[in-house]
mmCIF file of C-alpha atoms in Angstrom:
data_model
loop_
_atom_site.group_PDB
_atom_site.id
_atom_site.type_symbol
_atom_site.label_atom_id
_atom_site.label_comp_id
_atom_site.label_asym_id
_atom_site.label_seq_id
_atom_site.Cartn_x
_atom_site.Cartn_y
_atom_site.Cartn_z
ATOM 1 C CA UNK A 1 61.369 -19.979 -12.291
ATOM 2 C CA UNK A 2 57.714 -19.957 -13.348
ATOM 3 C CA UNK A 3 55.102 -20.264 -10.783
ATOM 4 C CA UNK A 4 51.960 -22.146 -11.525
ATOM 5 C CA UNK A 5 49.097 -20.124 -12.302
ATOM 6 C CA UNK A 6 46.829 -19.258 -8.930
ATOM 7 C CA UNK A 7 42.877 -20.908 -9.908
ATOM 8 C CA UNK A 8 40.512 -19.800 -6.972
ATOM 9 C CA UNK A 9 39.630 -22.176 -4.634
ATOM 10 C CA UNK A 10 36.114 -23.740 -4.524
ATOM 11 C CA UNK A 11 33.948 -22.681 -1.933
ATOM 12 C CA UNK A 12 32.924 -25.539 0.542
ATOM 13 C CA UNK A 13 29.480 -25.002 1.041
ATOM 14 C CA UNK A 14 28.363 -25.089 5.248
ATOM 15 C CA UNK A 15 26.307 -28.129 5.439
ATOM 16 C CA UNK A 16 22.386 -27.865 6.562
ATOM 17 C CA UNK A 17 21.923 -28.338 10.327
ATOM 18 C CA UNK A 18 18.353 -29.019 12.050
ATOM 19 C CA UNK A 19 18.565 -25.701 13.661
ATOM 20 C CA UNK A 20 19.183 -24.391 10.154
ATOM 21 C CA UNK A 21 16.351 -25.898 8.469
ATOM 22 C CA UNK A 22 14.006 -25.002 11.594
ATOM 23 C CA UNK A 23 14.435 -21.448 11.812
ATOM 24 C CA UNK A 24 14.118 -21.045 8.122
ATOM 25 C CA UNK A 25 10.653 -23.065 8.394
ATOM 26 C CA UNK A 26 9.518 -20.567 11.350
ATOM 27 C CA UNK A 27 10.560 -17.448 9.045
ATOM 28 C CA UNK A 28 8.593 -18.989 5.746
ATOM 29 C CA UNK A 29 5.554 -20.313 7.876
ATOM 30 C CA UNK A 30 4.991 -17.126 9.743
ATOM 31 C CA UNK A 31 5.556 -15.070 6.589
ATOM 32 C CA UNK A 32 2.927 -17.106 4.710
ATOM 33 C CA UNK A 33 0.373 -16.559 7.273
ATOM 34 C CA UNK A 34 0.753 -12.914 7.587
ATOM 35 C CA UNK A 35 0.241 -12.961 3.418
ATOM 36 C CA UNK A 36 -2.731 -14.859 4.408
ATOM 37 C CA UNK A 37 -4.276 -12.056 7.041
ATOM 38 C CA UNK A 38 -2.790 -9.325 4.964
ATOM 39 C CA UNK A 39 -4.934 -10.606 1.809
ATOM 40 C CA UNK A 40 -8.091 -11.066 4.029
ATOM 41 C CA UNK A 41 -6.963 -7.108 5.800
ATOM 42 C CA UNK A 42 -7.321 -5.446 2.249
ATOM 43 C CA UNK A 43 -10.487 -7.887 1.250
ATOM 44 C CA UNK A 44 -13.348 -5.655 1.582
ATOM 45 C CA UNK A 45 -15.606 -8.023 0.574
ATOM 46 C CA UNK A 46 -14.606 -10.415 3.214
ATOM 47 C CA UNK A 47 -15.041 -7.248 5.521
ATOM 48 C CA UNK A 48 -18.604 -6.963 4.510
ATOM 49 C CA UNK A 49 -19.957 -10.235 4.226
ATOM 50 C CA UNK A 50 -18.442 -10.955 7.816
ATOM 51 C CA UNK A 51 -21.064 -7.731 9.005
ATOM 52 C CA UNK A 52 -23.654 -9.027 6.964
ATOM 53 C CA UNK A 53 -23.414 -12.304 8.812
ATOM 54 C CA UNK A 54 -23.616 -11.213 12.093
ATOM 55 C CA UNK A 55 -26.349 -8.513 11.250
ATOM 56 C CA UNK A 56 -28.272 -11.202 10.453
ATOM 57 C CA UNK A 57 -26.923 -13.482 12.811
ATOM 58 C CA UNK A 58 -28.288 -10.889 15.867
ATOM 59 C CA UNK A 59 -31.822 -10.705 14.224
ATOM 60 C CA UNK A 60 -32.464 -13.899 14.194
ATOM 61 C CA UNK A 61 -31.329 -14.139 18.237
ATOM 62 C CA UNK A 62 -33.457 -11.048 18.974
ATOM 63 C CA UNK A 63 -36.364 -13.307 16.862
ATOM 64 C CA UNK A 64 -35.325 -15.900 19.148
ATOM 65 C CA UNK A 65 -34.195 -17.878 16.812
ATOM 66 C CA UNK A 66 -30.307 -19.598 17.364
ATOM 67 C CA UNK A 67 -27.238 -19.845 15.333
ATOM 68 C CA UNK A 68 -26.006 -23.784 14.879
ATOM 69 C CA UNK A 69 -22.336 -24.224 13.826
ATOM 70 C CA UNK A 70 -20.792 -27.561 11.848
ATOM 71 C CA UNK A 71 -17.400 -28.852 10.328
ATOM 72 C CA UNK A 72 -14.673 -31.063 10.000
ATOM 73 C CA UNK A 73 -11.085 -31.753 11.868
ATOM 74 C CA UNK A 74 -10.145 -28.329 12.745
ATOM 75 C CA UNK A 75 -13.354 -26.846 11.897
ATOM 76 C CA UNK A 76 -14.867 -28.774 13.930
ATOM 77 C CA UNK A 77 -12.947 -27.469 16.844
ATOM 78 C CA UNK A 78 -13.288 -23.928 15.335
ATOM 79 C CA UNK A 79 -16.805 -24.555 15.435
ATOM 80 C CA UNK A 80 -16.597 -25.361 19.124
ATOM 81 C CA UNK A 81 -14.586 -22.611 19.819
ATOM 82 C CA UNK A 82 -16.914 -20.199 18.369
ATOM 83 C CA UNK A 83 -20.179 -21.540 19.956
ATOM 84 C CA UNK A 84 -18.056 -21.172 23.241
ATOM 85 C CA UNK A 85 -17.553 -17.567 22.465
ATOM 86 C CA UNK A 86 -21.518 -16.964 22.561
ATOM 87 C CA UNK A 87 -22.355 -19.274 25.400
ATOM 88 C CA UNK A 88 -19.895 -18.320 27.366
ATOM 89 C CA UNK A 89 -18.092 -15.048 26.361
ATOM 90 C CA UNK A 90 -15.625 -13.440 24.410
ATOM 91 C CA UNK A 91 -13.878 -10.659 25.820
ATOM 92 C CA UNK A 92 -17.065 -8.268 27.445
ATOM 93 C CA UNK A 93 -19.292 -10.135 30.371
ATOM 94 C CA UNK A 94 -22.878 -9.990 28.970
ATOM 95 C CA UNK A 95 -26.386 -12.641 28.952
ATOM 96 C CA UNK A 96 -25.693 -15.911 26.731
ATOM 97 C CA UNK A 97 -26.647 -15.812 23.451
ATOM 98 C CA UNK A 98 -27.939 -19.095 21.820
ATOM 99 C CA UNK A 99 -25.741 -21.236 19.364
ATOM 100 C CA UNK A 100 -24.669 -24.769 19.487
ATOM 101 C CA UNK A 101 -22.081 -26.614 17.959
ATOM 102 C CA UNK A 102 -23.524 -29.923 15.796
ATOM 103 C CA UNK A 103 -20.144 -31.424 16.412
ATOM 104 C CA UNK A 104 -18.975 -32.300 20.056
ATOM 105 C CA UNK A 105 -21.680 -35.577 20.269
ATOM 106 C CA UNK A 106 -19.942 -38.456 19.960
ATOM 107 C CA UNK A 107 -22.869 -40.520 20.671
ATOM 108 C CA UNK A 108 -24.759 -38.896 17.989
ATOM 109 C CA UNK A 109 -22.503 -38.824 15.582
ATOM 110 C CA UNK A 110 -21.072 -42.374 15.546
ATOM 111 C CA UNK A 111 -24.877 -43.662 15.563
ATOM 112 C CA UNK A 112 -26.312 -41.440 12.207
ATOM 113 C CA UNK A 113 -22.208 -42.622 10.947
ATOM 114 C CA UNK A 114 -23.541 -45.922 11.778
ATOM 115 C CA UNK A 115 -26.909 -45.942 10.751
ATOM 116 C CA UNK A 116 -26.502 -43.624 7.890
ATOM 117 C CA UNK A 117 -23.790 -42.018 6.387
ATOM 118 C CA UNK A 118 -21.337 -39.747 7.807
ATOM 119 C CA UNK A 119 -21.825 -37.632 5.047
ATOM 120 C CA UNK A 120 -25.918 -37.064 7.259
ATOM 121 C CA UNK A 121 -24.339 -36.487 10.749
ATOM 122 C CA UNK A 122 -25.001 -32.296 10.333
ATOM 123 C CA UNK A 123 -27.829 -32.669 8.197
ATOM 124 C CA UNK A 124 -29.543 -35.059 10.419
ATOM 125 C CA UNK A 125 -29.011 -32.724 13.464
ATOM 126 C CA UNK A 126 -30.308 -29.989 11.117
ATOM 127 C CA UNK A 127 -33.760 -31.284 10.650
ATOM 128 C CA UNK A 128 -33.984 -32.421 14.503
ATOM 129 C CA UNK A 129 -32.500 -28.993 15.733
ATOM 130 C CA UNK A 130 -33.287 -26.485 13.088
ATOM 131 C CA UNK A 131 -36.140 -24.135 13.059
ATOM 132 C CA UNK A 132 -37.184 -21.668 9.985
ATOM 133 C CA UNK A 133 -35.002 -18.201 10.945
ATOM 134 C CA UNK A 134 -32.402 -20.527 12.471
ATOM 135 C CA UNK A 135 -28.530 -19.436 11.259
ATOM 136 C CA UNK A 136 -26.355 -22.773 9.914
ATOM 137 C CA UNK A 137 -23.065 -21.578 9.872
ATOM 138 C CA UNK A 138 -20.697 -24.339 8.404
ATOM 139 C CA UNK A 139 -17.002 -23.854 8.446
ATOM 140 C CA UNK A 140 -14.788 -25.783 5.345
ATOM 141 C CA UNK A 141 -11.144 -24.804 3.950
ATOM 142 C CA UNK A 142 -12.313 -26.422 0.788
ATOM 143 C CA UNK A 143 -15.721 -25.582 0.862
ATOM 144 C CA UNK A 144 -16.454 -29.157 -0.078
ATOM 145 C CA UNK A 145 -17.262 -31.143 3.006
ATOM 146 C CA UNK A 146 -20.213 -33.162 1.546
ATOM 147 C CA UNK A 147 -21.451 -33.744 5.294
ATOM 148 C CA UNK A 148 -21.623 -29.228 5.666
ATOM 149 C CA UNK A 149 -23.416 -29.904 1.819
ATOM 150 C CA UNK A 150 -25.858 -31.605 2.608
ATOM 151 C CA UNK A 151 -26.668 -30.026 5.929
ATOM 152 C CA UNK A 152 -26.644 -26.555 4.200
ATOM 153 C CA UNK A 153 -29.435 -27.846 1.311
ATOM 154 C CA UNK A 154 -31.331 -29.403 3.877
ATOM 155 C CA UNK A 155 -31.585 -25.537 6.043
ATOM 156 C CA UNK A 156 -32.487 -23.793 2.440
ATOM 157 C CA UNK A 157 -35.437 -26.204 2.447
ATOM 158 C CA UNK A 158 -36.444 -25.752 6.004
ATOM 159 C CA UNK A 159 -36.188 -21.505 5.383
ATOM 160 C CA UNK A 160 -32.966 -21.500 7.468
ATOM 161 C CA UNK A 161 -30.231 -18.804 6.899
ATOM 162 C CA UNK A 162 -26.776 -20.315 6.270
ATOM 163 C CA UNK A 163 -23.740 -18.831 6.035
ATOM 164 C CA UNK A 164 -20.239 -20.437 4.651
ATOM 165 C CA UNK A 165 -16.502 -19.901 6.218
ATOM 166 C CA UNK A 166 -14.380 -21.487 3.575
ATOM 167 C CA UNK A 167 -11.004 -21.051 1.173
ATOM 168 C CA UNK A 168 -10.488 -22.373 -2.076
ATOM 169 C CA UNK A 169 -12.941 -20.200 -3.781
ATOM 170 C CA UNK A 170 -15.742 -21.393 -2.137
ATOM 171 C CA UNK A 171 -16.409 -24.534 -3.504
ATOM 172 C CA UNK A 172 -19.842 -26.069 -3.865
ATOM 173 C CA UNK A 173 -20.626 -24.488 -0.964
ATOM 174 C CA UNK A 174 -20.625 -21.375 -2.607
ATOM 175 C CA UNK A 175 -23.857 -21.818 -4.304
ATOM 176 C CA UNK A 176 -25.798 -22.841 -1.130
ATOM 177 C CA UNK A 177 -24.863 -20.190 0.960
ATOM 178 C CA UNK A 178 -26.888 -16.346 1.413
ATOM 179 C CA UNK A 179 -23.153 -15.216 2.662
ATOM 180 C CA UNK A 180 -19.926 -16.608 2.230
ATOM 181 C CA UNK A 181 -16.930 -15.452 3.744
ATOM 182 C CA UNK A 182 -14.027 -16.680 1.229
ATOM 183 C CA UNK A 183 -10.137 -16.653 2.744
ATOM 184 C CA UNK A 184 -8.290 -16.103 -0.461
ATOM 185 C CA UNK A 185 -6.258 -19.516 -0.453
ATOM 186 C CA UNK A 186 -6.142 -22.736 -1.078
ATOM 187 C CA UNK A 187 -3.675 -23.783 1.727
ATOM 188 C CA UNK A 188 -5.497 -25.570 4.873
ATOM 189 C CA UNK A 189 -3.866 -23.927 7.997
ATOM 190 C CA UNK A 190 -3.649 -20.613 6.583
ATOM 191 C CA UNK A 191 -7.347 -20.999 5.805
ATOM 192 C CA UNK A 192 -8.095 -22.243 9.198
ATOM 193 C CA UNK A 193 -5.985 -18.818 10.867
ATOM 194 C CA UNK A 194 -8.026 -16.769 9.042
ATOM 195 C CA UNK A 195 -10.853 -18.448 9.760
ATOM 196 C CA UNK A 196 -10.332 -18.141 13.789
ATOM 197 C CA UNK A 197 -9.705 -14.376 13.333
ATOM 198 C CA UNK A 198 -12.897 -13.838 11.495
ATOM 199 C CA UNK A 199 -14.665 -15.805 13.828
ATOM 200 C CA UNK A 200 -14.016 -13.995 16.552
ATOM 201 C CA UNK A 201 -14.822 -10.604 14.719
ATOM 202 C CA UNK A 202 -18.287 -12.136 14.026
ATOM 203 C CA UNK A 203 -18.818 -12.924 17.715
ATOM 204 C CA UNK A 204 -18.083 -8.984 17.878
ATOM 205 C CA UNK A 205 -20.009 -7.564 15.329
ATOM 206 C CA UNK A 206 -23.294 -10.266 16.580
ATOM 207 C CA UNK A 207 -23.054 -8.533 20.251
ATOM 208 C CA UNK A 208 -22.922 -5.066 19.281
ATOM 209 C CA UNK A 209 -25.928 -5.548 16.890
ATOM 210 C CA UNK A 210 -27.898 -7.740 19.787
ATOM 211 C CA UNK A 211 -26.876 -5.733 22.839
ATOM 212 C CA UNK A 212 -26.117 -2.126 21.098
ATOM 213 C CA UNK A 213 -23.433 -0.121 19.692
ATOM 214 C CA UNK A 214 -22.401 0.515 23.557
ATOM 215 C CA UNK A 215 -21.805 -2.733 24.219
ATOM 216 C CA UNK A 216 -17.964 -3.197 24.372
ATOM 217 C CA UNK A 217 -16.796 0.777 25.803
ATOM 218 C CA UNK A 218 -16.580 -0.747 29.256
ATOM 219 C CA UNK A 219 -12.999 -2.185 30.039
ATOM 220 C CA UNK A 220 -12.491 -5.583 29.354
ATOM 221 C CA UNK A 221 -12.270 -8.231 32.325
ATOM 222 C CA UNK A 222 -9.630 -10.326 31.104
ATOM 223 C CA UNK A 223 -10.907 -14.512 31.475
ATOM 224 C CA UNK A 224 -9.406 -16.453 34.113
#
């Protein structure tokens, strides 16, 4: 008797769980950030304009002169973060060294918002706070953040240094900026973990040019 012919059976495909789709979305997330980093590791340029910024960053606090940080969102809190860094400290006990953030005053901001735009609430603080040698560091993933803009045309008039952490080329802030430290991306939290890293490296690189190349050989206190 003939026997049907034998056609190979279709494979049933597992369907997707949660667990699935979440451990695949740690794997791809963590992957894309290390491209991130890895891009910015092998970036010398990023590697020197980061020095350049705190070389100049520590002569103007040995002038007496102060740095004065700004964003948006999360660079708003990196901006926090990174004035916190020089008030307080980062890793080495040592004197405070002057910055301030142009971003935690509620107060102040809702009322130039109000009375204004919010587009004025850094450049406002800018002409109140600034001084000529001053530092405006503003800190934008797109580089566009009209409110870091203006603020940043406003210190070129008033013979203030500024500096520019962004992605996404630069932007317009590009063009108003004597150093600009460019994360090669145009995706917002991989910008931003970039960002912190270099941040903190500038902290570094402003205390060994203030205090001397000594500073840091002592071990490290770890903070409480």
């Amino acid at each position: 008797m003939h026997q049907p012919a034998s056609w190979p059976q279709p494979r049933i495909s597992q369907p997707i769980t949660l667990e699935f789709v979440i451990k695949d979305l740690v794997k791809k997330q963590l992957s894309q950030s290390v491209d991130t980093i890895t891009a910015v590791l092998n970036d010398e340029s990023i590697h020197e304009a980061v020095v350049q910024a705190g070389k100049l960053t520590a002569g103007a606090m040995h002038a007496g002169r102060k740095l004065m940080v700004c964003g948006n969102g999360g660079s708003a809190a990196d901006s926090q973060h990174l004035v916190a860094e020089f008030v307080s400290r980062l890793t080495v006990d040592r004197p405070a060294l002057r910055a301030i953030a142009l971003t935690p005053d509620s107060s102040l901001l809702t009322a130039i918002g109000n009375d204004y735009s919010y587009d004025n609430v850094f450049e406002r603080q800018v002409e109140a706070l600034g001084i000529e040698g001053d530092v405006l560091l503003a800190i934008s993933t797109s580089g566009n953040s009209k409110n870091c803009i203006k603020a940043l045309k406003l210190a070129c008039g008033m013979g203030i240094h500024t500096v520019s952490y962004t992605g996404n080329g630069g932007g317009a802030m590009k063009a108003l900026s004597d150093i600009n430290i460019i994360v090669p991306s145009n995706i917002t939290m991989n910008i931003q973990e970039s960002h912190l890293a270099l941040e903190h490296i500038f902290c570094m690189i402003v205390e060994r040019c203030y205090f001397g190349p000594e500073f840091g050989s002592k071990p490290q206190k770890p903070a409480q």
